[in-house]
XYZ file of C-alpha atoms in Angstrom:
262
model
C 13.049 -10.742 7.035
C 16.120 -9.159 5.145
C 16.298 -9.392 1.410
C 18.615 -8.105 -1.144
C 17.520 -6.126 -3.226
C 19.335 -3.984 -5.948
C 22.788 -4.729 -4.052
C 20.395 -2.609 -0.298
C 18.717 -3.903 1.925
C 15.186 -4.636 1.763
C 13.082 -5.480 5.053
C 9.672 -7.466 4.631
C 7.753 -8.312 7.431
C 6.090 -11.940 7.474
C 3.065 -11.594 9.609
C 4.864 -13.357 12.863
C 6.167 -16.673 10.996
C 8.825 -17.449 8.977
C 8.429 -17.033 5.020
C 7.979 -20.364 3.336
C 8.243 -19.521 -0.801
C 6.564 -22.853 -1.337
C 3.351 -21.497 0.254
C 1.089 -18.932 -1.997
C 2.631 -15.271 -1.961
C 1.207 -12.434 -0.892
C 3.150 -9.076 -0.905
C 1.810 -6.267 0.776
C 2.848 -2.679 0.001
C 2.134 0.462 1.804
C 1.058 4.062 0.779
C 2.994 6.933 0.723
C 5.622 7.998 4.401
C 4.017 4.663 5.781
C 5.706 0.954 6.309
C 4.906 -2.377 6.441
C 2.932 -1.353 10.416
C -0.084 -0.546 8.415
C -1.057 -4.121 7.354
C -0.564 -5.796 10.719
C -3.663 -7.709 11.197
C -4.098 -8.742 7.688
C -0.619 -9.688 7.266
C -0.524 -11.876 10.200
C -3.654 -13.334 9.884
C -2.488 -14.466 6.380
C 0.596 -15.925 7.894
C -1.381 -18.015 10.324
C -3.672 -19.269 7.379
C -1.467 -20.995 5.003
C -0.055 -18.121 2.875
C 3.717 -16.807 2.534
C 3.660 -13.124 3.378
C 5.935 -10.205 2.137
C 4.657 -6.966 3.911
C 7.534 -4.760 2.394
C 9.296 -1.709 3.501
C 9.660 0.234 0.005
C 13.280 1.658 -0.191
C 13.671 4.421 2.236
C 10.974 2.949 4.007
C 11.081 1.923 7.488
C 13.978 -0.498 8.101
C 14.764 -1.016 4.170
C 17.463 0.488 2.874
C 17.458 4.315 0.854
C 17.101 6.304 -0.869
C 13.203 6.383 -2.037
C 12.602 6.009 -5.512
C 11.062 8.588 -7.089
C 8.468 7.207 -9.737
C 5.590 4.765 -9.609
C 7.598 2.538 -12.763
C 10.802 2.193 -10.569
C 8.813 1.089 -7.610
C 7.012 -1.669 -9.902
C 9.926 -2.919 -11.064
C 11.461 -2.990 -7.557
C 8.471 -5.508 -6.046
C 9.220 -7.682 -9.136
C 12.996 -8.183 -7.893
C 11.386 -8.575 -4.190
C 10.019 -11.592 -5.497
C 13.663 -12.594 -7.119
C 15.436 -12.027 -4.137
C 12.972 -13.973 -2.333
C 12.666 -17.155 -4.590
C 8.975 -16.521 -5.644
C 7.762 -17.008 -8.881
C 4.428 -15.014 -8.780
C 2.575 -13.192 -6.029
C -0.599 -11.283 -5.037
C -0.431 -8.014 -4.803
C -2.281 -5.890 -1.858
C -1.428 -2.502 -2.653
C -2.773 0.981 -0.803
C -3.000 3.937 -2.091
C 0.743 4.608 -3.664
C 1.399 1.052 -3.042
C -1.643 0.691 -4.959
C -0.351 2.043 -7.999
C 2.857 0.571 -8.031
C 1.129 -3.008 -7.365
C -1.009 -2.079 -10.779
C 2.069 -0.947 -12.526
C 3.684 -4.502 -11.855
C 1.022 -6.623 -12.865
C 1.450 -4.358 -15.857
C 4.934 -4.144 -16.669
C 5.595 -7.750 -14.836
C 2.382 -9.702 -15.628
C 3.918 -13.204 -15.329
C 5.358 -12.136 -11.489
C 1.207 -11.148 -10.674
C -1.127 -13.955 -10.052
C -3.838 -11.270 -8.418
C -3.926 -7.964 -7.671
C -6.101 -6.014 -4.753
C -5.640 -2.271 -5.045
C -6.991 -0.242 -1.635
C -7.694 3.432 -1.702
C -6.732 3.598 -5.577
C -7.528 5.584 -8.628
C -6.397 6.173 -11.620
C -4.699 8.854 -11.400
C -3.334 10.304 -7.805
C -2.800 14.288 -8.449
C -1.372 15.766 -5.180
C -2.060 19.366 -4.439
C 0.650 22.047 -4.402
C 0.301 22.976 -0.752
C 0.555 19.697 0.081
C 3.863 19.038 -1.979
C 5.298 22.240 -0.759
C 4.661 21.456 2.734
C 6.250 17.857 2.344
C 9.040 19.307 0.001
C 9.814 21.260 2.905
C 9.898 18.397 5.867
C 7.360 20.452 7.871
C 4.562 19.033 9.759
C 1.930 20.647 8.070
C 2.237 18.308 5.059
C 1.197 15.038 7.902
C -1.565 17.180 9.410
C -2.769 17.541 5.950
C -2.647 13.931 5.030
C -4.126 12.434 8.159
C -6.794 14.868 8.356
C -7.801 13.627 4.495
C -6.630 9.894 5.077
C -8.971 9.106 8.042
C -12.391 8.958 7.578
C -15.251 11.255 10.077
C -14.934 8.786 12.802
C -11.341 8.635 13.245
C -11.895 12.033 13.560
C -13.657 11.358 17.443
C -11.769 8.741 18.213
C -13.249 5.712 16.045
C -10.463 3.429 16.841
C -11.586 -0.142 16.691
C -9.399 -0.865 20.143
C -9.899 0.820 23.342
C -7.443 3.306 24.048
C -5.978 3.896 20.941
C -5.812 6.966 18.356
C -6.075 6.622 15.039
C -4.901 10.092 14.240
C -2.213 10.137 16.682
C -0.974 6.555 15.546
C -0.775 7.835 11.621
C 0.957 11.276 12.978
C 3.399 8.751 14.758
C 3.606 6.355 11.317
C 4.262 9.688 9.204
C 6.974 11.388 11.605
C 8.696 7.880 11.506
C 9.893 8.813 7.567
C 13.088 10.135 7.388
C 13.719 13.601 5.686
C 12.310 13.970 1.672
C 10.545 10.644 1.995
C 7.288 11.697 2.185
C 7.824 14.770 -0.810
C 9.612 11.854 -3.138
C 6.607 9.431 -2.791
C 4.104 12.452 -3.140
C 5.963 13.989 -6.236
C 5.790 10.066 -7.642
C 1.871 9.171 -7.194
C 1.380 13.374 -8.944
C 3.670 12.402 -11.752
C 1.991 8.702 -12.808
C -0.046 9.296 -15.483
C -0.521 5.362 -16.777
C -3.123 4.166 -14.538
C -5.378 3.951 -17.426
C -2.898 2.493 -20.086
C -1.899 0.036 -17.115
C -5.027 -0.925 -16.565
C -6.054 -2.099 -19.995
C -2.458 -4.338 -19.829
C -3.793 -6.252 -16.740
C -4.662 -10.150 -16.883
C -4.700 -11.366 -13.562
C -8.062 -11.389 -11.164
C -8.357 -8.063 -9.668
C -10.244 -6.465 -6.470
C -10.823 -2.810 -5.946
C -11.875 -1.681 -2.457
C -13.113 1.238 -1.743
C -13.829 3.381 1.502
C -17.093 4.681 1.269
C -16.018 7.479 2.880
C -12.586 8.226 1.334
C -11.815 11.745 0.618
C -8.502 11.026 -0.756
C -9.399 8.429 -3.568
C -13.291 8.282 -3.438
C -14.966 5.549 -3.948
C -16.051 6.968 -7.418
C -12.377 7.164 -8.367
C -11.979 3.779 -7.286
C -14.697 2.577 -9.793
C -12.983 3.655 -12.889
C -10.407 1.357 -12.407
C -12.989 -1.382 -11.839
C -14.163 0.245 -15.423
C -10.967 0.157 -17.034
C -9.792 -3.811 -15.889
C -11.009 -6.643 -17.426
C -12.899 -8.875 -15.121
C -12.053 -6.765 -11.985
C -14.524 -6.623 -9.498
C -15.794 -3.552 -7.046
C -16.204 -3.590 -2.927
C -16.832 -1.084 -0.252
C -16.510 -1.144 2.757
C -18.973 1.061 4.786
C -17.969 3.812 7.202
C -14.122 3.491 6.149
C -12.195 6.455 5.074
C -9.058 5.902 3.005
C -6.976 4.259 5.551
C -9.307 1.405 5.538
C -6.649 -1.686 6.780
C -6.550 0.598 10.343
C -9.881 2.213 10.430
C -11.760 -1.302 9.297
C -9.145 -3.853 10.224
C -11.592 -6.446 10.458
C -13.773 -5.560 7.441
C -10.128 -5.095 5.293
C -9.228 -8.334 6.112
C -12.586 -9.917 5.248
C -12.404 -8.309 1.969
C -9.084 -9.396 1.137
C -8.356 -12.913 2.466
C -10.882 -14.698 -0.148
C -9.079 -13.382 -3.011
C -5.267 -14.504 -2.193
């Protein structure tokens, strides 16, 4: 589905039917060099059970429109005019990692456009290292060996796929080489310069899930439990043997935690 958004285009998948915005909305939004791909069971499985689904390409992003913007706060305030363009009044949010942060920016800067909020792979704070933003800064492939080798979890490491046949690793180096020059660097530069996960937390209202990988390396889990800490009423969950891309390494288990709560 094509939206407008900011006078660009805007692509949102809509998990294989067509996007009714009388039906409850959820809006999915990826991590950091990724696209809308990473939530394809989830996002059609909420599709085919009675939900209106948004799984958004951020600008720059797969096939939405560029350039990237370049701080958390401007990506917040983008998914609020996703839900403009779109005709929806209020949403949940299923954010990962970056698109974890931006989802808890919204429902802090936005709260009327958040009706729940489920933040993946999150922290507080996201501080990238220097290597890793020099590498990215410089388009070479050392910055997606980096990130994949911390994203997936020990047994995507030997294979660990939940299908036959198919690579996790290879599948994110695939997702990652995808991004088109500077993407990668601008989203990186924007989760090390957000420094209001804290003071956004405290602002949110809505009912919140964190979910955790117990064996993220990126945002452990212990991360992840200071925002439960820091929002009112939010709840914890982790999901065993999942590193931080959870939604590909525990499809199943992502889904299970998510689809009770939107």
């Amino acid at each position: 589905m094509e939206l407008r958004v900011r006078d660009r285009a805007a692509f949102a998948a809509t998990g294989g039917r067509p996007f009714d915005p009388a039906l409850p909305t959820v809006v999915f939004v990826h991590g950091a060099g990724m696209d809308h791909t990473v939530w394809a069971l989830q996002s059609r499985y909420l599709a085919h059970h009675g939900r209106g689904v948004l799984a958004v390409n951020l600008p720059g992003h797969g096939r939405s429109d560029g350039p990237p913007l370049t701080s958390i706060e401007d990506m917040a305030d983008w998914l609020a005019e996703v839900l403009e363009a779109a005709g929806v009044e209020s949403a949940a949010f299923v954010g990962h990692s970056m698109g974890a942060i931006a989802a808890l920016s919204c429902a802090a800067r936005h709260p009327d456009r958040v009706r729940a909020l489920l933040l993946l792979g999150s922290a507080p704070a996201m501080p990238v290292h220097p290597d890793l933003l020099a590498a990215a800064k410089a388009d070479a492939h050392d910055a997606i060996d980096m990130v994949n080798a911390w994203a997936h979890g020990g047994a995507a490491h030997r294979g660990g796929h939940p299908l036959s046949g198919t690579w996790l690793i290879g599948g994110g180096n695939r997702l990652l080489e995808r991004a088109a020059p500077g993407v990668l660097h601008a989203d990186l530069a924007a989760c090390n310069a957000y420094a209001d996960g804290l003071a956004d937390a405290a602002k949110v209202a809505c009912p919140t899930l964190v979910v955790m990988g117990q064996g993220d390396r990126m945002t452990p889990a212990k991360a992840g439990a200071k925002l439960v800490e820091a929002i009112a009423g939010a709840r914890g969950h982790v999901i065993p043997g999942a590193g931080h891309m959870m939604m590909t390494e525990q499809p199943d288990a992502t889904l299970d935690a998510i689809k009770a709560e939107v």
